[in-house]
mmCIF file of C-alpha atoms in Angstrom:
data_model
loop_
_atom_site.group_PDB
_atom_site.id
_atom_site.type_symbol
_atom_site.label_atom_id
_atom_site.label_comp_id
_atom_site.label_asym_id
_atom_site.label_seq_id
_atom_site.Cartn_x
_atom_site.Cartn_y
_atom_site.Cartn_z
ATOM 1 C CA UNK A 1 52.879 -33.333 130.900
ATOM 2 C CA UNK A 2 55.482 -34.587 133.462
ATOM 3 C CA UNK A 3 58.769 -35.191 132.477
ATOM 4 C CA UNK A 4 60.699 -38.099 134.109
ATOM 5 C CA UNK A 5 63.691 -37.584 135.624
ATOM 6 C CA UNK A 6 66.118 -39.127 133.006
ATOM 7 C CA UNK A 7 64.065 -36.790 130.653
ATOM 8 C CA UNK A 8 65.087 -33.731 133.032
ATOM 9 C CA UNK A 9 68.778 -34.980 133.107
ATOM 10 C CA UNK A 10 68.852 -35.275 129.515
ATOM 11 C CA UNK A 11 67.090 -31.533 129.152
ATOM 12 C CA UNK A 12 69.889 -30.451 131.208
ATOM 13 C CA UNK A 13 72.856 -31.998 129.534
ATOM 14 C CA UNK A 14 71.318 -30.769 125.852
ATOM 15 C CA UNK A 15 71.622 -27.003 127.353
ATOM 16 C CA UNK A 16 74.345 -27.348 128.687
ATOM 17 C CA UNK A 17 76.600 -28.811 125.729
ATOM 18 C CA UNK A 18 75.029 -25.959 123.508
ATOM 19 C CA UNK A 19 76.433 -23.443 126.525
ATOM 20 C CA UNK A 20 79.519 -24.793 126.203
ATOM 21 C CA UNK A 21 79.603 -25.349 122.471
ATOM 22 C CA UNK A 22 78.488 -21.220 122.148
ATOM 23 C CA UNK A 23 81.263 -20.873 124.974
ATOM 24 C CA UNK A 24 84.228 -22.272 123.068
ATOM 25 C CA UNK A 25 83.035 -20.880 119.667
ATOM 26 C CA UNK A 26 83.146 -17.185 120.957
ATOM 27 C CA UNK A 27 86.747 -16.075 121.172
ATOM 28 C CA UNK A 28 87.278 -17.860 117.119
ATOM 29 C CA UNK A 29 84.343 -15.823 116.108
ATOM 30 C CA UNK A 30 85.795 -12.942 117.016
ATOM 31 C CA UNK A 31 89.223 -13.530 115.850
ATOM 32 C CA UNK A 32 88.132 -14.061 112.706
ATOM 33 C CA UNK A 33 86.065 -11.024 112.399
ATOM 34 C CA UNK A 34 88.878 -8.432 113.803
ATOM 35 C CA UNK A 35 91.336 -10.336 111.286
ATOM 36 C CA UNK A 36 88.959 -9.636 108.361
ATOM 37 C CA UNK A 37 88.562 -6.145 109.083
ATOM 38 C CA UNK A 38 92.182 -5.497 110.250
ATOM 39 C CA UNK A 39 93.831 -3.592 107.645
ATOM 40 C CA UNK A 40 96.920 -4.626 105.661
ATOM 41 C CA UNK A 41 98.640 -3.127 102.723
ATOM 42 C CA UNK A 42 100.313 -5.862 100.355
ATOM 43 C CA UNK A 43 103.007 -5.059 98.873
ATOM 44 C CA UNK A 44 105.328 -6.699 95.552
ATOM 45 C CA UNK A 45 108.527 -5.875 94.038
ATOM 46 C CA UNK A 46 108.489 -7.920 90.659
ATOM 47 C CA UNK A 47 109.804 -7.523 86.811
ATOM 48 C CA UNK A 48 107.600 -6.761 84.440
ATOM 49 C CA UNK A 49 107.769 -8.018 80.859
ATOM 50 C CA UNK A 50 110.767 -5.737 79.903
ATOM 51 C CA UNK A 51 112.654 -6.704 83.046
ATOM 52 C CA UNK A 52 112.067 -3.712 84.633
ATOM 53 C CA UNK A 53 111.277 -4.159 88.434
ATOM 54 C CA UNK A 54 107.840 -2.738 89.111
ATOM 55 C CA UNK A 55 106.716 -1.566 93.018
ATOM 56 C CA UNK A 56 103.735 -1.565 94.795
ATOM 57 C CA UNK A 57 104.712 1.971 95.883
ATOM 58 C CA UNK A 58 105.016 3.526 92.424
ATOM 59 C CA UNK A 59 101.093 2.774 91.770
ATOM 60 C CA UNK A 60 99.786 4.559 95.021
ATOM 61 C CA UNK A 61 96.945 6.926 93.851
ATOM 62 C CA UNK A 62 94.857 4.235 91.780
ATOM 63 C CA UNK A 63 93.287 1.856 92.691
ATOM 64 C CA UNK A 64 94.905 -1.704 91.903
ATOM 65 C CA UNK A 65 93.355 -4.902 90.283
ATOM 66 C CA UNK A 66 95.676 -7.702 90.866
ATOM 67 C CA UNK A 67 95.131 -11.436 89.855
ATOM 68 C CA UNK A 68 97.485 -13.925 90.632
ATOM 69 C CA UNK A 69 97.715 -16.536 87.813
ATOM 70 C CA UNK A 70 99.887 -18.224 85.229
ATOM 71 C CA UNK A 71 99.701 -17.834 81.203
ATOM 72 C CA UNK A 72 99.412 -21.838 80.571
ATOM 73 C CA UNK A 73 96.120 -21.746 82.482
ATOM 74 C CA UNK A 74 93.329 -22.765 79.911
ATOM 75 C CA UNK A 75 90.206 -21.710 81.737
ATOM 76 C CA UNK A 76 90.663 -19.643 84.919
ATOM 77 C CA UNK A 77 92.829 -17.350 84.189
ATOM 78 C CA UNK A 78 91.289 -16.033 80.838
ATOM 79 C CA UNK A 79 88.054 -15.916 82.093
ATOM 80 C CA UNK A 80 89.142 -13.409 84.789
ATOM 81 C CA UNK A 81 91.587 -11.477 82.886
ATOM 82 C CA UNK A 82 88.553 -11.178 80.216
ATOM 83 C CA UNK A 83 86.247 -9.610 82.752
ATOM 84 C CA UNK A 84 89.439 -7.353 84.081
ATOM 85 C CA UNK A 85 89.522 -5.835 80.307
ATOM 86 C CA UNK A 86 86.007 -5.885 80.316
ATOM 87 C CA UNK A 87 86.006 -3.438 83.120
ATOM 88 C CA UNK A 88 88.716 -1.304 82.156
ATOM 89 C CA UNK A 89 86.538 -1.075 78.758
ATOM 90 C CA UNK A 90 83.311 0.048 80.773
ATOM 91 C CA UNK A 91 85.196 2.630 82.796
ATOM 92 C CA UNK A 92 85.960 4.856 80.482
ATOM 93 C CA UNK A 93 87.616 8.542 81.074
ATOM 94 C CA UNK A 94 87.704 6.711 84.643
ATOM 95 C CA UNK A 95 90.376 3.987 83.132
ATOM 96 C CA UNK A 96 92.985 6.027 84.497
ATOM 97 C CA UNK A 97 92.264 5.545 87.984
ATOM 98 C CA UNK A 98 92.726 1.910 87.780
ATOM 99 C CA UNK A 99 95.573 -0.204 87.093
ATOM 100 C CA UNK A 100 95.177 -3.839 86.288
ATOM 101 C CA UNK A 101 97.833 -6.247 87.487
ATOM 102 C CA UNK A 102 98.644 -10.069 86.345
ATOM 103 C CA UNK A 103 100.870 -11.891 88.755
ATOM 104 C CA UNK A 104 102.715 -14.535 87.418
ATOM 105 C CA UNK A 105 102.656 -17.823 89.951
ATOM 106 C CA UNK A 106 105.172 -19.635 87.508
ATOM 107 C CA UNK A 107 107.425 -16.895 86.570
ATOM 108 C CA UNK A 108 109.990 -18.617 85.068
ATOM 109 C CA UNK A 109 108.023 -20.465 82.589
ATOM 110 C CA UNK A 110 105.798 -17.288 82.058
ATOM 111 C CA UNK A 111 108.794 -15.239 80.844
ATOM 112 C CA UNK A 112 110.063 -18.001 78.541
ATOM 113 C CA UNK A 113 106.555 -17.737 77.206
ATOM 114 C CA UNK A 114 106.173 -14.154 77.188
ATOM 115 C CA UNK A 115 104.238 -12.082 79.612
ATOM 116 C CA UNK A 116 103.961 -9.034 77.761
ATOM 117 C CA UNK A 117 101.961 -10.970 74.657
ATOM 118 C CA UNK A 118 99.469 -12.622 77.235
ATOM 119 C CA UNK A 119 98.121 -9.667 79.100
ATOM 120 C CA UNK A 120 98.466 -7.367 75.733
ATOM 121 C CA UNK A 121 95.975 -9.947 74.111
ATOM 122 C CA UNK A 122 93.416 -9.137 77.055
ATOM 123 C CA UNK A 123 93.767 -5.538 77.499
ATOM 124 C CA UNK A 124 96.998 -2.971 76.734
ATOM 125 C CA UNK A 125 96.432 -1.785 80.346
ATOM 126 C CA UNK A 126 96.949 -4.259 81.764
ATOM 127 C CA UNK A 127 100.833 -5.221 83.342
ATOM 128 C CA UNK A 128 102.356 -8.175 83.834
ATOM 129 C CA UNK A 129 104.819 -9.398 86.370
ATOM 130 C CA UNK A 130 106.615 -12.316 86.783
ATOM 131 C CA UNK A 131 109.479 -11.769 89.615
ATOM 132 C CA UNK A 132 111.943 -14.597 91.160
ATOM 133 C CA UNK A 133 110.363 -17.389 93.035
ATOM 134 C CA UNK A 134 111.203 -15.373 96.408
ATOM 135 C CA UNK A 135 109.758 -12.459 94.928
ATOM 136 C CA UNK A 136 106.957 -14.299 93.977
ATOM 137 C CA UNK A 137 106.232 -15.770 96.979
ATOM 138 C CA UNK A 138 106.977 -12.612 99.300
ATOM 139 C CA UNK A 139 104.357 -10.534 96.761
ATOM 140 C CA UNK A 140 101.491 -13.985 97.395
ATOM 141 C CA UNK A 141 102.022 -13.478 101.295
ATOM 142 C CA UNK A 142 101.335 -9.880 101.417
ATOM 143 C CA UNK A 143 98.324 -10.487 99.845
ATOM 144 C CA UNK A 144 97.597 -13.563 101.967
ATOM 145 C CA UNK A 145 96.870 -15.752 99.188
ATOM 146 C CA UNK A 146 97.930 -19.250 98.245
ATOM 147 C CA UNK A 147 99.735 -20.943 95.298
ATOM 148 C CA UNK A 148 101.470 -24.355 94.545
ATOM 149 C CA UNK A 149 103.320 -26.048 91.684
ATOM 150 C CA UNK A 150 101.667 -29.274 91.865
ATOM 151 C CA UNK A 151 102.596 -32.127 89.858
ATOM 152 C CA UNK A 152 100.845 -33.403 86.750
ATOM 153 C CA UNK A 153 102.019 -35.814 84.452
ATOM 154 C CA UNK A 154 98.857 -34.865 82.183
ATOM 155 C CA UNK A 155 99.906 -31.299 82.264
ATOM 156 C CA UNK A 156 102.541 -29.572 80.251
ATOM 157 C CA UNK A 157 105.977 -29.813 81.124
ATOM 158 C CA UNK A 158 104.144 -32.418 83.815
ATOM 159 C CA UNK A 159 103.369 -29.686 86.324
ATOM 160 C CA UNK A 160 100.330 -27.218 87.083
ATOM 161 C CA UNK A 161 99.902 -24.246 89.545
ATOM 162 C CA UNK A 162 97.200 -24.224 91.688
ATOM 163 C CA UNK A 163 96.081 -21.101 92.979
ATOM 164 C CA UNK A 164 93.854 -18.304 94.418
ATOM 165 C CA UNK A 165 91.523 -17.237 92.052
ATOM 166 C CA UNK A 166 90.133 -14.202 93.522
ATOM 167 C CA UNK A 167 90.336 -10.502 92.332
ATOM 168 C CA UNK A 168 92.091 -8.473 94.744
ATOM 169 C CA UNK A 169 91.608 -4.655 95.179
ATOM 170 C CA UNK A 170 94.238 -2.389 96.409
ATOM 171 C CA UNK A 171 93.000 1.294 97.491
ATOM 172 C CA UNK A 172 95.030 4.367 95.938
ATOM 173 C CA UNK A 173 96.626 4.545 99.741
ATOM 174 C CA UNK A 174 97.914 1.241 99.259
ATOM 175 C CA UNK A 175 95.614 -0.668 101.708
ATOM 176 C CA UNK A 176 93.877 -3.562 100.753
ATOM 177 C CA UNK A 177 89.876 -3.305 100.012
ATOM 178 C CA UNK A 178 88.345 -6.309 99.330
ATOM 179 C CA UNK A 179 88.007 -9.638 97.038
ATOM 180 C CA UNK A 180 86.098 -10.314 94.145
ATOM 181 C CA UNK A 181 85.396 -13.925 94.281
ATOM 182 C CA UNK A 182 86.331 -16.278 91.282
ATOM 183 C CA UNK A 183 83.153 -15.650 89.069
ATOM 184 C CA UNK A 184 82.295 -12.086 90.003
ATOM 185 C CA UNK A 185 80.389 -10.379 86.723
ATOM 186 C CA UNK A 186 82.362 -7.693 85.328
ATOM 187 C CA UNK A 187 79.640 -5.876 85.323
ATOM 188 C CA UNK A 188 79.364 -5.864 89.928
ATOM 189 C CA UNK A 189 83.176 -5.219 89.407
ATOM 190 C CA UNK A 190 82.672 -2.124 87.573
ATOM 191 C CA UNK A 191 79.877 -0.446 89.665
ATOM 192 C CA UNK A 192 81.900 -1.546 92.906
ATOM 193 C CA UNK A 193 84.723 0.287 91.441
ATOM 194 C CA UNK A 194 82.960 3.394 90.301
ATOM 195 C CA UNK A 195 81.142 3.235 94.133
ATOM 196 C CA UNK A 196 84.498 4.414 95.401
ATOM 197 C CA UNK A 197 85.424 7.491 92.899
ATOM 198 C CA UNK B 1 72.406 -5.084 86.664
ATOM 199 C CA UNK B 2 69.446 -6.065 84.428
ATOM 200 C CA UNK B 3 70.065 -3.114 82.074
ATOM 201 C CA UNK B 4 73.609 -3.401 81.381
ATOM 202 C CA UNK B 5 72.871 -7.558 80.137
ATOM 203 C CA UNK B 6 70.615 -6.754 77.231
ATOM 204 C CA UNK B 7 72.782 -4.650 75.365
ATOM 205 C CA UNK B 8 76.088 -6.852 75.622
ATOM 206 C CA UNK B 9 73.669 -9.558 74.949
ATOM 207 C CA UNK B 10 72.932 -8.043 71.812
ATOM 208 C CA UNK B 11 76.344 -7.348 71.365
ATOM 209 C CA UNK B 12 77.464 -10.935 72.211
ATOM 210 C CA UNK B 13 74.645 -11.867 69.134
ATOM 211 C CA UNK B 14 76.187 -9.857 66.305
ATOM 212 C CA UNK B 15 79.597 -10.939 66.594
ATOM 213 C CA UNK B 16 79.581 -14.695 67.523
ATOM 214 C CA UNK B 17 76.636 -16.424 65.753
ATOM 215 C CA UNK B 18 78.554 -19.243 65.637
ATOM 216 C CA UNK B 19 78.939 -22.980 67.444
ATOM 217 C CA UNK B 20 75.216 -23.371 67.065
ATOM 218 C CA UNK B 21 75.676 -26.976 65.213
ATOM 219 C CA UNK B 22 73.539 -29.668 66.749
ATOM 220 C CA UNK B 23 75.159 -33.157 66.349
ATOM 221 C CA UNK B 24 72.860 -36.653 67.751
ATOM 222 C CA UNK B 25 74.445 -39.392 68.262
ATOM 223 C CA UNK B 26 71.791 -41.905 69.242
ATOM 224 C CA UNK B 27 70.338 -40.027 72.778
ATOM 225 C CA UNK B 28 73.182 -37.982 73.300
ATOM 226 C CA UNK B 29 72.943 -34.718 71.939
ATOM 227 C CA UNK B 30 76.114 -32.323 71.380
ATOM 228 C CA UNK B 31 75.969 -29.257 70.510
ATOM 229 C CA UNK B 32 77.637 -25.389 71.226
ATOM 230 C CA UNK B 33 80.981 -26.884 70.926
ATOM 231 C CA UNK B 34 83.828 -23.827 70.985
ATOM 232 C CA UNK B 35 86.702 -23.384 72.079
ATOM 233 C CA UNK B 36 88.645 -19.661 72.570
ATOM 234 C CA UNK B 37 91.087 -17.822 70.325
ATOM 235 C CA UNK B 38 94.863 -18.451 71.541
ATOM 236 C CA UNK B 39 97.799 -16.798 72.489
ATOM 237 C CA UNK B 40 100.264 -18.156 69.910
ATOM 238 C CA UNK B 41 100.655 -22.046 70.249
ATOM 239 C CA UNK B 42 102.854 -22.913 73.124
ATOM 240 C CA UNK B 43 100.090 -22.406 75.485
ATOM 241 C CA UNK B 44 96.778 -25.020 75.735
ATOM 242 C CA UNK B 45 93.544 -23.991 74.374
ATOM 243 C CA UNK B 46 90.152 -24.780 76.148
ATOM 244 C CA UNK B 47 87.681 -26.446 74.374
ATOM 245 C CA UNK B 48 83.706 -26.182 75.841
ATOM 246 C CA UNK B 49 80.391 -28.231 74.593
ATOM 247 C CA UNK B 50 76.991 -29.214 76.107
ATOM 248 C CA UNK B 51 76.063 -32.354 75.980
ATOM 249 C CA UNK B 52 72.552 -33.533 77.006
ATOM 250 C CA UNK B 53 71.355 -37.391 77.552
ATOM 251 C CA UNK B 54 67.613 -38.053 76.491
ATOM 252 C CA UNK B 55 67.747 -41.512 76.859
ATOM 253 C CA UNK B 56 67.301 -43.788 80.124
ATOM 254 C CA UNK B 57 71.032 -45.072 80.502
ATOM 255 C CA UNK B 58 73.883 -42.717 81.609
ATOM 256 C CA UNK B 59 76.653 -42.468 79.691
ATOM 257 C CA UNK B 60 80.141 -41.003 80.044
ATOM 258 C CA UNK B 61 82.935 -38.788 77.885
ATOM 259 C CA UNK B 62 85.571 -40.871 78.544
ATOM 260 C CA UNK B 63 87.988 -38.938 75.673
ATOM 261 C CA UNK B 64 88.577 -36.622 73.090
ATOM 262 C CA UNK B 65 90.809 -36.262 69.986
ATOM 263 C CA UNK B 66 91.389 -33.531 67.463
ATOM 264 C CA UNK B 67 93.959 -32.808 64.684
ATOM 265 C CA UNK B 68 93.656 -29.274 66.072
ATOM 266 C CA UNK B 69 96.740 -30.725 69.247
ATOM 267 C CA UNK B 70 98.924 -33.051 70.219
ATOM 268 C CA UNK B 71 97.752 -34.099 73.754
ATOM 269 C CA UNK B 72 93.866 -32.969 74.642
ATOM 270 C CA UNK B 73 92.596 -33.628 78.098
ATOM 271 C CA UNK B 74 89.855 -33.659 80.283
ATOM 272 C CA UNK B 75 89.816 -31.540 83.348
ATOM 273 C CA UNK B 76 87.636 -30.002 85.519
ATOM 274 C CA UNK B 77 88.366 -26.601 87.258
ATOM 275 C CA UNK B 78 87.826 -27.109 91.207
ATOM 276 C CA UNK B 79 87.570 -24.317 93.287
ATOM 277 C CA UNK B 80 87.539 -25.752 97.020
ATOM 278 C CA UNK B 81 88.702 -23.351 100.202
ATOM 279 C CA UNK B 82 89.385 -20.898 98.075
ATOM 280 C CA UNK B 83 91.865 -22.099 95.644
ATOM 281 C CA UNK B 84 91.542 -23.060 92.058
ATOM 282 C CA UNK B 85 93.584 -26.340 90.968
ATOM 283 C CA UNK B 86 92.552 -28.596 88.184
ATOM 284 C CA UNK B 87 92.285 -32.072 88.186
ATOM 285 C CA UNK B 88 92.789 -34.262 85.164
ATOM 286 C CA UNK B 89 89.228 -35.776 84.811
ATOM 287 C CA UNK B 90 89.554 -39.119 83.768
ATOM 288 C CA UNK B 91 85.675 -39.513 82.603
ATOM 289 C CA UNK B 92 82.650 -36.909 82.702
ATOM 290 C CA UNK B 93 79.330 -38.414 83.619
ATOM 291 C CA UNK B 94 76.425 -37.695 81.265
ATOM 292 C CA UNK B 95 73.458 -39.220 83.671
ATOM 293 C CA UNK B 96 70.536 -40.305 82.005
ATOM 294 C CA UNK B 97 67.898 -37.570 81.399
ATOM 295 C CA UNK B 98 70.327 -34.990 82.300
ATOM 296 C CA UNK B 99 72.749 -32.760 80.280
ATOM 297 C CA UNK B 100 76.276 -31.527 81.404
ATOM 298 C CA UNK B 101 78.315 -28.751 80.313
ATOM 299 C CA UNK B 102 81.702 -28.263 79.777
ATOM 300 C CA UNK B 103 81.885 -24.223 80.592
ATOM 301 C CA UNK B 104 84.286 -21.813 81.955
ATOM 302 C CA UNK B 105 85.154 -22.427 85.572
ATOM 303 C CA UNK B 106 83.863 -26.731 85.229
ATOM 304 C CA UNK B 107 84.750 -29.467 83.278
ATOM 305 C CA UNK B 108 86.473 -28.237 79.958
ATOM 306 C CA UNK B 109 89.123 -30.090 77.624
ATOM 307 C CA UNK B 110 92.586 -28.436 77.642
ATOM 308 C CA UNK B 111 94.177 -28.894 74.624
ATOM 309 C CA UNK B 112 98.246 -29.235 74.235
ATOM 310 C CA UNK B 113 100.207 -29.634 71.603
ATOM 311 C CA UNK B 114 98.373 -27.406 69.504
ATOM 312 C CA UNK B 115 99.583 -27.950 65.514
ATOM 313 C CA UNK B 116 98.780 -24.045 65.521
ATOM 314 C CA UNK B 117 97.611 -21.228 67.119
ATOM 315 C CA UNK B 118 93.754 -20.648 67.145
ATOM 316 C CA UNK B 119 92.250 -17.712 65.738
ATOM 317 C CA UNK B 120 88.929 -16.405 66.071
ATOM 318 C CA UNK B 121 86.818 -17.818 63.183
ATOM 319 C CA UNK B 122 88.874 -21.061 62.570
ATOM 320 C CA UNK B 123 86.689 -23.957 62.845
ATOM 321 C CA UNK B 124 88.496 -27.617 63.751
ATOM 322 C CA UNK B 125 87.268 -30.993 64.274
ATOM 323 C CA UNK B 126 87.036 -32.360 67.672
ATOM 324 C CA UNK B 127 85.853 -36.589 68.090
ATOM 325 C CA UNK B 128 84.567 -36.915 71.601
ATOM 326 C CA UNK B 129 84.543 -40.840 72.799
ATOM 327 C CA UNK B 130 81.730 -42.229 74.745
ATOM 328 C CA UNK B 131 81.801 -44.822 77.405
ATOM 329 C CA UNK B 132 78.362 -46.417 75.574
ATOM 330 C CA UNK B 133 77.555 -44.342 72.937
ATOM 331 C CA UNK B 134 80.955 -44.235 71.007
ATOM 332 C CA UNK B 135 82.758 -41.818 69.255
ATOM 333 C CA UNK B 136 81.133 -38.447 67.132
ATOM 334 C CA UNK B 137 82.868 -35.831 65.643
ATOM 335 C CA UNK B 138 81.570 -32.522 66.050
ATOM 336 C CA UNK B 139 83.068 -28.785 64.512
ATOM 337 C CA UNK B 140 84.504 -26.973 67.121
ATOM 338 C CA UNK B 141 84.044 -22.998 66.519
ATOM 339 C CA UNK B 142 86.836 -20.202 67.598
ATOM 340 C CA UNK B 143 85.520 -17.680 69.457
ATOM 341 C CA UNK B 144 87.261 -14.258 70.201
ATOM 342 C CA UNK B 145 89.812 -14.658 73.475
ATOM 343 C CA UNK B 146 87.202 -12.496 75.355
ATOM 344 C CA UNK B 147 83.996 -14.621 74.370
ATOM 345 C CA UNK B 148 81.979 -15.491 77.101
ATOM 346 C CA UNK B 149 80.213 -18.341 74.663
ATOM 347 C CA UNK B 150 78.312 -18.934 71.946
ATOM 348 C CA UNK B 151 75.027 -16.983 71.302
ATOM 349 C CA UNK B 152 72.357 -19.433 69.215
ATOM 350 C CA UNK B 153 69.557 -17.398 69.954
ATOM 351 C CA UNK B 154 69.043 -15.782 66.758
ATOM 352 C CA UNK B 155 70.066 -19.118 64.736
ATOM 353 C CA UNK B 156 66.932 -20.542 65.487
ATOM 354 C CA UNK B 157 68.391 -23.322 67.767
#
């Protein structure tokens, strides 16, 4: 078959375009890969439930499990703290090497309510913290996750938080390891975990 | 992973044979209706059900009531570019000849106000309001905080 010579022009504009298209996509491709795998090490300095400010420094040597959430949140938030004491359950004599960590996103609130009775009914180990809003927010952007008070009239006290739901893991050097995505069986947790003893 | 689900299913089994109550109410059917144990009763409690529509017309939850709290709400947990937020849900569509779920991490009712705090075991009534079919009340079953959901399996449902 011949092709006419609009067909040829079109031929050549179609390559082209995906040239350029493949061009221009390169350089973000690759940005976002070397930011994945560029390493980071979060860090916090918030109260815990007694008041007493807590470091990210004073838990180097385990491995952390930190969840950023609030104590109003219905659904979210217990479902993941549920599979948190569900792994620290199915670890064992390894328990020890793990420390599980609530963030509070609406601290003030969270401490009227008490922080200490919340993550106790989930799982002894793990420890709350609610810090100031500055704290708060410094401890969120060293982990590179997002949270906002937005306003709901349906809500109580006519405000929610919206937030990252992920499960964050912090290596016993203090450098961040990965995300478990809102959802993640306890169960892929745990073997992940024990993958890296 | 296979191995490690039959034995906490079994688990799951023996300690929650409970919100296995079917309820009609003409094609609508509701049924595993529970909600979770709370912490005290300043904070909301979630309440979860199935319903499933046999008929040929959709239908709707437009609302639910309980003497159980003050203010209960629909909402629907959204995770979208990686954040969770969650929407008041004004009505949840129950398409003909399809059957919705309110589960963890979807559509659940959040329930404020609470007259008291929930304990595992307690049982409350909860009237859910539909666009067409109207209003039913089902029994709403406490689970432990940690429950994952109801387990009918062995009650023959």
């Amino acid at each position: 078959m011949r092709l006419r010579p609009l067909q040829i022009t079109l031929w050549i504009a179609a390559i082209l375009a995906t040239a350029v298209f493949a061009w221009s996509r390169w350089p973000a491709a690759n940005q976002v890969s070397s930011e994945a795998s560029m390493a980071f090490e979060p860090s916090f300095a918030l109260a815990d439930g007694e008041g007493n400010l807590r470091t990210s420094a004073e838990f180097r040597g385990k491995f952390l499990l930190v969840f950023f959430g609030f104590t109003n949140c219905p659904d979210v938030c217990p479902t993941t703290l549920s599979d948190v004491a569900q792994v620290m359950d199915d670890l064992g004599a390894d328990a020890g090497k793990v420390q599980p960590l609530f963030i509070s996103v609406d601290p003030e609130r969270d401490r009227e309510l008490g922080l200490n009775d919340f993550t106790a009914a989930f799982h002894p180990a793990i420890i709350g913290l609610a810090g100031t809003d500055a704290e708060t927010r410094a401890a969120a952007q060293s982990f590179k996750i997002f949270f906002e008070r937005e306003a709901d009239p349906t809500a109580p006290d006519g405000y929610t938080m919206s937030h990252s739901p992920g499960l964050f893991l912090v290596g016993p050097d203090g450098a961040w390891l990965r995300q478990f995505s809102y959802g993640t069986a306890a169960a892929e947790i745990l073997s992940d975990l024990q993958s890296r003893f | 992973m296979k191995p490690l689900i039959m034995p906490f299913a079994l688990i799951l089994a023996a300690t929650t044979a409970q919100a296995c109550e079917t309820v009609t109410l003409g094609d609508l059917t509701i049924e595993h209706a529970w909600s979770k144990a709370t912490i005290g009763a300043d904070r909301p409690a979630v309440f979860y059900v199935e319903i499933s529509n046999r008929g040929a017309t959709d239908d709707a939850l437009v609302g639910i009531s309980t003497p159980a709290a003050g203010m209960p709400m629909l909402h629907e947990t959204v995770v979208k570019d990686g954040v969770a937020s969650m929407p008041h849900s004004m009505t949840i569509p129950v398409p003909a000849g399809q059957a919705v779920q309110l589960a963890p991490g979807g559509y659940h009712g959040m329930l404020m106000g609470l007259s008291a705090a929930l304990k595992a075991g307690d049982r409350f009534p909860m009237t859910l309001t539909f666009e067409k079919a109207g209003k039913v009340t089902v029994n709403v079953d406490v689970l432990p905080l940690r429950a994952e959901g109801p387990d009918c399996l062995d009650a023959g449902q």
